[in-house]
Short mmCIF file of C-alpha atoms in Angstrom, two decimals:
data_model
loop_
_atom_site.label_atom_id
_atom_site.label_comp_id
_atom_site.label_asym_id
_atom_site.label_seq_id
_atom_site.Cartn_x
_atom_site.Cartn_y
_atom_site.Cartn_z
CA GLU Y 1 -45.39 61.69 81.99
CA ARG Y 2 -42.95 61.49 84.38
CA LYS Y 3 -40.32 61.98 82.05
CA THR Y 4 -42.24 65.09 80.33
CA ASN Y 5 -42.08 66.93 84.35
CA LEU Y 6 -38.19 66.02 84.52
CA SER Y 7 -37.43 67.55 81.41
CA ALA Y 8 -39.89 70.54 82.27
CA VAL Y 9 -38.02 70.77 85.31
CA VAL Y 10 -34.64 70.65 83.06
CA ALA Y 11 -35.19 73.13 81.09
CA ALA Y 12 -36.37 75.52 83.94
CA GLN Y 13 -33.28 74.69 85.55
CA SER Y 14 -31.60 76.30 82.53
CA ASN Y 15 -32.98 79.16 82.04
CA TRP Y 16 -33.09 80.37 85.12
CA GLU Y 17 -30.20 79.53 86.80
CA LYS Y 18 -28.06 79.67 83.77
CA VAL Y 19 -26.40 76.24 84.25
CA VAL Y 20 -25.59 73.26 81.77
CA PRO Y 21 -28.00 70.44 82.93
CA GLU Y 22 -26.65 66.70 83.60
CA ASN Y 23 -28.17 65.09 80.42
CA LEU Y 24 -30.50 62.19 82.06
CA GLY Y 25 -30.51 60.64 78.67
CA LEU Y 26 -34.45 61.13 77.68
CA GLN Y 27 -35.49 60.67 74.70
CA GLU Y 28 -37.23 62.93 72.44
CA GLY Y 29 -40.32 60.77 71.60
CA THR Y 30 -43.10 62.81 72.24
CA HIS Y 31 -43.46 66.68 70.98
CA GLU Y 32 -43.31 67.60 74.89
CA LEU Y 33 -39.90 66.13 75.86
CA CYS Y 34 -38.69 67.99 72.42
CA TYR Y 35 -40.61 71.28 73.98
CA ASN Y 36 -39.01 70.82 76.78
CA THR Y 37 -35.80 70.09 75.68
CA ALA Y 38 -35.71 72.98 73.77
CA CYS Y 39 -36.43 75.02 75.99
CA ALA Y 40 -32.87 73.88 77.68
CA LEU Y 41 -30.95 74.72 74.62
CA ILE Y 42 -32.34 78.23 74.57
CA GLY Y 43 -31.25 78.53 77.93
CA GLN Y 44 -27.74 77.54 77.77
CA GLY Y 45 -27.76 79.51 73.70
CA GLN Y 46 -27.87 76.84 71.10
CA LEU Y 47 -31.29 78.64 68.93
CA ASN Y 48 -30.60 77.33 66.47
CA GLN Y 49 -30.49 73.83 67.72
CA ALA Y 50 -33.08 74.38 69.88
CA MET Y 51 -35.09 75.42 66.53
CA LYS Y 52 -34.38 71.92 65.16
CA ILE Y 53 -35.66 70.66 67.99
CA LEU Y 54 -38.77 73.00 67.96
CA GLN Y 55 -39.74 72.08 63.89
CA LYS Y 56 -39.12 68.57 65.06
CA ALA Y 57 -41.82 69.32 67.84
CA GLU Y 58 -43.74 70.37 65.91
CA ASP Y 59 -43.88 67.74 63.46
CA LEU Y 60 -44.89 65.07 65.81
CA CYS Y 61 -47.35 67.08 67.06
CA ARG Y 62 -48.90 67.06 64.60
CA ARG Y 63 -48.90 63.28 63.61
CA SER Y 64 -49.54 62.44 67.21
CA LEU Y 65 -53.35 64.76 66.59
CA SER Y 66 -53.94 63.25 63.42
CA GLU Y 67 -53.15 59.99 64.79
CA ASP Y 68 -56.02 60.95 67.84
CA THR Y 69 -59.20 59.25 66.83
CA ASP Y 70 -61.34 59.18 70.40
CA GLY Y 71 -61.30 62.58 70.27
CA THR Y 72 -59.14 63.63 73.83
CA GLU Y 73 -56.60 65.09 72.24
CA GLU Y 74 -56.58 69.17 72.55
CA ASP Y 75 -57.63 71.63 69.92
CA PRO Y 76 -54.68 71.09 67.07
CA GLN Y 77 -53.98 75.35 66.67
CA ALA Y 78 -53.71 74.72 71.24
CA GLU Y 79 -50.97 72.92 70.93
CA LEU Y 80 -49.14 73.99 67.88
CA ALA Y 81 -49.04 77.80 69.31
CA ILE Y 82 -47.32 76.87 72.24
CA ILE Y 83 -44.68 75.21 69.90
CA HIS Y 84 -44.75 78.35 67.59
CA GLY Y 85 -44.56 80.85 70.69
CA GLN Y 86 -41.21 79.15 70.96
CA MET Y 87 -40.24 79.21 67.41
CA ALA Y 88 -40.88 83.41 67.06
CA TYR Y 89 -39.38 83.24 70.93
CA ILE Y 90 -35.89 82.35 69.00
CA LEU Y 91 -35.96 84.56 66.60
CA GLN Y 92 -36.53 87.72 68.25
CA LEU Y 93 -33.44 85.96 70.57
CA GLN Y 94 -31.41 85.61 66.85
CA GLY Y 95 -32.64 89.62 66.29
CA ARG Y 96 -34.95 88.66 63.70
CA THR Y 97 -37.35 90.47 64.42
CA GLU Y 98 -40.00 91.37 61.95
CA GLU Y 99 -40.74 87.31 60.90
CA ALA Y 100 -40.83 86.45 65.36
CA LEU Y 101 -44.09 89.68 64.72
CA GLN Y 102 -44.58 87.98 62.03
CA LEU Y 103 -45.19 84.58 63.91
CA TYR Y 104 -46.33 86.53 66.92
CA ASN Y 105 -49.25 87.62 64.83
CA GLN Y 106 -50.32 84.28 62.94
CA ILE Y 107 -51.03 82.77 66.87
CA ILE Y 108 -52.96 86.03 67.79
CA LYS Y 109 -55.25 85.33 64.67
CA LEU Y 110 -56.41 82.01 66.23
CA LYS Y 111 -57.49 83.46 69.49
CA PRO Y 112 -56.24 80.89 71.48
CA THR Y 113 -57.79 80.35 74.76
CA ASP Y 114 -54.32 80.27 76.60
CA VAL Y 115 -54.59 83.40 78.34
CA GLY Y 116 -50.57 83.34 80.07
CA LEU Y 117 -49.37 82.14 76.43
CA LEU Y 118 -51.06 85.79 75.08
CA ALA Y 119 -49.52 87.37 77.92
CA VAL Y 120 -46.35 86.20 77.12
CA ILE Y 121 -46.51 87.59 73.97
CA ALA Y 122 -47.87 90.09 74.61
CA ASN Y 123 -44.80 90.84 77.02
CA ASN Y 124 -42.23 89.68 73.97
CA ILE Y 125 -43.69 92.46 71.74
CA ILE Y 126 -43.42 95.85 74.55
CA THR Y 127 -39.61 94.42 74.50
CA ILE Y 128 -39.69 94.36 70.62
CA ASN Y 129 -41.47 97.83 71.19
CA LYS Y 130 -43.84 97.56 68.90
CA ALA Y 131 -47.00 99.35 70.23
CA GLU Y 132 -49.40 98.94 68.01
CA GLN Y 133 -48.76 94.76 68.44
CA CYS Y 134 -48.77 95.55 71.90
CA ARG Y 135 -52.18 97.03 72.35
CA LYS Y 136 -53.87 93.94 69.97
CA ILE Y 137 -53.39 91.60 72.12
CA SER Y 138 -53.80 93.40 75.39
CA ALA Y 139 -57.26 94.05 74.20
CA SER Y 140 -57.45 90.49 73.09
CA LEU Y 141 -56.32 89.85 76.34
CA GLN Y 142 -59.30 92.04 78.08
CA SER Y 143 -61.89 90.37 75.85
CA GLN Y 144 -61.25 87.26 76.91
CA SER Y 145 -61.37 88.42 80.84
CA PRO Y 146 -61.97 91.69 81.43
CA GLU Y 147 -62.50 92.07 84.86
CA HIS Y 148 -58.69 90.64 84.56
CA LEU Y 149 -55.77 92.88 85.52
CA LEU Y 150 -53.31 91.38 83.25
CA PRO Y 151 -54.47 92.86 80.60
CA VAL Y 152 -54.42 96.57 81.63
CA LEU Y 153 -51.47 96.00 83.28
CA ILE Y 154 -49.92 95.63 80.25
CA GLN Y 155 -51.22 98.63 78.84
CA ALA Y 156 -50.15 100.52 81.55
CA ALA Y 157 -46.80 99.40 81.17
CA GLN Y 158 -46.97 100.14 77.05
CA LEU Y 159 -48.16 103.51 78.29
CA CYS Y 160 -45.61 104.00 80.72
CA ARG Y 161 -42.81 102.76 78.20
CA GLU Y 162 -44.25 105.11 75.35
CA LYS Y 163 -43.41 107.98 78.48
CA GLN Y 164 -47.68 108.68 78.86
CA HIS Y 165 -46.89 108.42 82.28
CA THR Y 166 -50.60 110.32 83.10
CA LYS Y 167 -52.38 108.60 80.01
CA ALA Y 168 -51.28 105.23 82.24
CA ILE Y 169 -52.62 106.25 85.47
CA GLU Y 170 -55.56 107.56 84.08
CA LEU Y 171 -56.27 103.83 82.47
CA LEU Y 172 -55.50 102.56 85.94
CA GLN Y 173 -57.88 105.34 88.00
CA GLU Y 174 -60.53 103.73 85.04
CA PHE Y 175 -60.14 100.58 85.62
CA SER Y 176 -59.90 100.68 89.24
CA ASP Y 177 -63.53 102.39 89.40
CA GLN Y 178 -64.85 99.62 87.18
CA HIS Y 179 -63.41 96.65 89.36
CA PRO Y 180 -63.80 97.41 93.40
CA GLU Y 181 -62.24 93.58 94.26
CA ASN Y 182 -58.87 94.80 91.94
CA ALA Y 183 -58.38 97.91 93.31
CA ALA Y 184 -55.63 97.09 95.80
CA GLU Y 185 -53.47 95.62 93.22
CA ILE Y 186 -53.71 98.48 90.99
CA LYS Y 187 -53.48 101.85 93.10
CA LEU Y 188 -50.50 99.65 94.07
CA THR Y 189 -49.19 100.25 90.63
CA MET Y 190 -50.90 103.83 90.28
CA ALA Y 191 -48.51 104.66 92.99
CA GLN Y 192 -45.01 103.48 92.69
CA LEU Y 193 -46.00 105.22 89.13
CA LYS Y 194 -46.26 108.49 91.23
CA ILE Y 195 -43.03 108.37 92.93
CA SER Y 196 -40.70 107.15 89.58
CA GLN Y 197 -42.27 110.98 88.37
CA GLY Y 198 -41.41 112.18 91.95
CA ASN Y 199 -44.50 113.26 92.94
CA ILE Y 200 -44.25 111.41 96.31
CA SER Y 201 -47.21 112.98 98.22
CA LYS Y 202 -49.86 112.28 96.25
CA ALA Y 203 -48.23 108.27 96.20
CA CYS Y 204 -48.90 108.43 99.63
CA LEU Y 205 -52.55 109.25 98.80
CA ILE Y 206 -53.11 107.10 96.56
CA LEU Y 207 -51.41 104.22 99.31
CA ARG Y 208 -53.62 105.72 102.25
CA SER Y 209 -56.96 105.43 100.17
CA ILE Y 210 -56.84 101.59 99.87
CA GLU Y 211 -58.39 100.58 103.37
CA GLU Y 212 -57.32 97.10 102.99
CA LEU Y 213 -54.21 98.10 103.87
CA LYS Y 214 -53.60 101.03 104.75
CA HIS Y 215 -52.86 100.24 108.82
CA LYS Y 216 -51.17 97.14 107.87
CA PRO Y 217 -47.44 97.38 109.64
CA GLY Y 218 -45.93 97.58 106.58
CA MET Y 219 -47.74 99.95 105.15
CA VAL Y 220 -47.89 102.24 107.70
CA SER Y 221 -43.86 102.02 107.71
CA ALA Y 222 -44.04 102.88 104.14
CA LEU Y 223 -46.02 105.91 104.08
CA VAL Y 224 -43.52 106.74 107.22
CA THR Y 225 -40.54 106.97 105.77
CA MET Y 226 -41.86 108.77 102.46
CA TYR Y 227 -43.71 111.84 105.06
CA SER Y 228 -40.61 111.76 106.75
CA HIS Y 229 -38.09 112.19 102.88
CA GLU Y 230 -40.66 115.02 102.29
CA GLU Y 231 -40.79 116.16 105.77
CA ASP Y 232 -44.48 115.92 106.33
CA ILE Y 233 -44.25 115.10 110.23
CA ASP Y 234 -47.81 116.60 110.60
CA SER Y 235 -49.49 112.98 107.48
CA ALA Y 236 -46.41 111.22 109.37
CA ILE Y 237 -47.69 111.42 112.65
CA GLU Y 238 -51.26 111.48 111.43
CA VAL Y 239 -50.41 107.59 109.07
CA PHE Y 240 -49.60 106.67 112.98
CA THR Y 241 -52.80 107.85 114.66
CA GLN Y 242 -54.86 106.07 111.84
CA ALA Y 243 -53.30 102.24 112.10
CA ILE Y 244 -53.37 102.61 115.85
CA GLN Y 245 -56.92 103.50 115.92
CA TRP Y 246 -57.68 100.68 113.71
CA TYR Y 247 -55.95 98.15 115.93
CA GLN Y 248 -57.44 100.03 118.60
CA ASN Y 249 -60.52 98.67 117.58
CA HIS Y 250 -60.14 94.94 116.12
CA GLN Y 251 -57.34 93.47 117.39
CA PRO Y 252 -56.65 95.77 121.48
CA LYS Y 253 -53.60 95.03 122.89
CA SER Y 254 -51.86 92.84 120.45
CA PRO Y 255 -48.44 92.58 119.05
CA ALA Y 256 -48.99 94.91 116.29
CA HIS Y 257 -51.04 97.48 118.04
CA LEU Y 258 -48.65 97.74 120.52
CA SER Y 259 -45.45 98.06 118.18
CA LEU Y 260 -47.03 100.64 116.39
CA ILE Y 261 -47.60 102.28 120.09
CA ARG Y 262 -44.21 102.31 120.48
CA GLU Y 263 -43.10 103.30 116.76
CA ALA Y 264 -45.37 106.05 117.62
CA ALA Y 265 -44.01 107.07 120.52
CA ASN Y 266 -40.39 106.92 119.20
CA PHE Y 267 -41.51 108.64 116.41
CA LYS Y 268 -42.79 111.38 117.76
CA LEU Y 269 -39.56 111.44 120.02
CA LYS Y 270 -37.23 111.55 117.43
CA TYR Y 271 -38.49 114.85 116.25
CA GLY Y 272 -39.20 116.56 119.23
CA ARG Y 273 -43.32 116.09 119.91
CA LYS Y 274 -42.60 114.77 123.20
CA LYS Y 275 -46.32 116.24 124.08
CA GLU Y 276 -47.78 114.17 121.65
CA ALA Y 277 -46.12 111.46 122.57
CA ILE Y 278 -46.84 111.41 126.47
CA SER Y 279 -50.47 109.69 125.55
CA ASP Y 280 -48.22 106.25 123.69
CA LEU Y 281 -46.26 106.26 126.49
CA GLN Y 282 -49.19 106.22 128.66
CA GLN Y 283 -50.81 103.08 127.49
CA LEU Y 284 -47.68 101.20 126.78
CA TRP Y 285 -46.38 101.66 130.50
CA LYS Y 286 -49.49 101.02 131.65
CA GLN Y 287 -49.31 97.67 129.96
CA ASN Y 288 -46.11 96.42 131.12
CA PRO Y 289 -45.30 98.69 134.32
CA LYS Y 290 -42.08 97.27 135.18
CA ASP Y 291 -40.48 99.29 131.50
CA ILE Y 292 -38.52 101.26 132.83
CA HIS Y 293 -37.00 102.73 129.36
CA THR Y 294 -41.51 104.00 128.59
CA LEU Y 295 -41.62 104.96 132.34
CA ALA Y 296 -37.62 107.05 131.45
CA GLN Y 297 -39.12 108.01 127.97
CA LEU Y 298 -42.35 108.94 129.84
CA ILE Y 299 -40.65 111.54 132.47
CA SER Y 300 -38.28 112.91 130.24
CA ALA Y 301 -41.94 114.25 129.00
CA TYR Y 302 -43.49 115.29 130.91
CA SER Y 303 -40.97 117.23 132.70
CA LEU Y 304 -41.44 120.08 129.96
CA VAL Y 305 -45.48 119.65 129.89
CA ASP Y 306 -46.32 119.13 133.79
CA PRO Y 307 -43.18 119.57 136.01
CA GLU Y 308 -45.08 118.26 138.48
CA LYS Y 309 -46.69 114.90 137.16
CA ALA Y 310 -42.91 114.30 135.72
CA LYS Y 311 -42.19 114.30 139.76
CA ALA Y 312 -44.35 111.99 140.83
CA LEU Y 313 -43.96 109.95 138.34
CA SER Y 314 -39.77 109.47 139.04
CA LYS Y 315 -41.23 107.61 142.22
CA HIS Y 316 -41.37 104.64 140.90
CA LEU Y 317 -38.78 104.61 139.32
CA PRO Y 318 -36.41 101.74 140.76
CA SER Y 319 -33.59 103.06 143.87
CA SER Y 320 -30.43 103.43 142.61
CA ASP Y 321 -29.47 100.32 145.15
CA SER Y 322 -31.63 98.15 143.50
CA MET Y 323 -30.26 99.32 140.37
CA SER Y 324 -26.31 98.76 140.86
CA LEU Y 325 -24.27 96.73 139.76
CA LYS Y 326 -21.65 94.28 140.59
CA VAL Y 327 -19.03 94.85 137.76
CA ASP Y 328 -15.94 93.22 138.93
CA VAL Y 329 -13.42 95.42 138.13
CA GLU Y 330 -9.93 93.05 138.42
CA ALA Y 331 -11.44 91.39 135.18
CA LEU Y 332 -12.36 94.11 133.77
CA GLU Y 333 -8.68 95.91 134.00
CA ASN Y 334 -7.25 92.96 132.54
CA SER Y 335 -9.93 92.40 129.74
CA ALA Y 336 -9.09 93.19 126.06
CA GLY Y 337 -10.58 96.58 125.13
CA ALA Y 338 -8.94 99.96 125.60
CA THR Y 339 -6.40 101.04 128.59
CA TYR Y 340 -5.99 104.15 126.76
CA ILE Y 341 -7.76 105.99 124.72
CA ARG Y 342 -5.95 109.70 123.50
CA LYS Y 343 -8.44 112.54 122.41
CA LYS Y 344 -8.79 113.10 119.50
CA GLY Y 345 -7.52 116.98 118.74
CA GLY Y 346 -5.72 117.70 121.23
CA LYS Y 347 -2.23 119.03 122.18
CA VAL Y 348 0.81 117.59 123.23
CA THR Y 349 2.18 119.31 125.52
CA GLY Y 350 5.47 119.31 128.32
CA ASP Y 351 7.32 115.57 129.24
CA SER Y 352 3.76 114.50 127.28
CA GLN Y 353 5.46 115.45 124.64
CA PRO Y 354 7.67 112.73 122.15
CA LYS Y 355 11.25 112.77 122.05
CA GLU Y 356 13.96 112.24 119.15
#
C-alpha cells in the first residue's frame, strides 16, 4: 500500500509539476502500481508506453479479481472503469477522438458509482466538444446525485461553450430555486457569467442577493469596485451602509466593523461626499480620540456644512508646539538626497545660461 501511495505521488508530480521524477525502482507487480506508473508516463508525454502499461494493469486487474475468493474486492467493472478511463484519455491526447468517445461511452453504459470518474469523463468530453455526450454524462450524474452542484455546472459550462449564456443562467437559477442550500455557489457562477457578458449591474444585483456573503469585506470590496467602474457611487455607498449595519447588529466594534467604517469614509471623501462621511468619521473618532488624522478629516468635512462645528472640533487638535519635530539640519544637509532640483519647463536666463 505504501508503494502504491508513493507511486501516486510520483504520478502527480509528473502531471502537475511537469518534471521527470526520480526512478524509485518500484516494481509494477499490481494493477494499482501499473496505473500510477502509466499516469506518470502520461505526464512525461510518453503516451504509447503509458498505454502498454495500462494494458498490463488491465490484465493484472482481471487476474487479481478472478482470484479473489473472499468477496472483499470491489466490483470488477468499477476497478476496470478507472483504467479504461485513462486509456480513453490517452486516445484523446493522440487525436483519436472517435475511439476515445467510444471508450468513454462504454464506461458510462456500465453506470459506475464513482461520481468523480464520471465528472472527469464529462470534462474530457466537453474538451472534445461533443455536446450530446456531455449532456448524457451530466444527466447520469444528476440522476445519481440530484442535489449535487457538479452536474448543473457541467451543463451550464456546455451551454456557455455553445454561446447560450441566457439558457445557462436560467438553468442555474432554476437549480438555485430548487436547492437553496447551494444558492451561494450557484449565484457566484451566475454573477461570473453576467460579468463575462459585460452586464456588471446585473452581476452586482445577483451578488447582493447572497445573504450570507453580502456583508463580507471581500464581497463589499468587489461590489464597490464594480459599482465604481459603472460610476454608480450611490449604490456603492449603499453596499457600505448595509454591510456596516450588519456588523453593527452582529459584531459591533469588531476589527472588520471599524475597517468597513474607515473604508466607507475614505470612499465618500474621495468622491466629494463629505457630508455623508461625517457620521462615519465621528464614529471612528469616538473609538479613538487620539486619532489626529480622522479628526482632521472630520473638521474638513464639517467646514463645508457646519463651520461652527468645525471650529469647535479644531480645539481638540494638538498645539503646534506639541507637534513640533526635532530636525537634525546638519544630518539632513549631508544626506544622499537631491540638493538641487530644477523646475520643470523653467527658462534659463541671465548668468545661469550654459556657456560654450
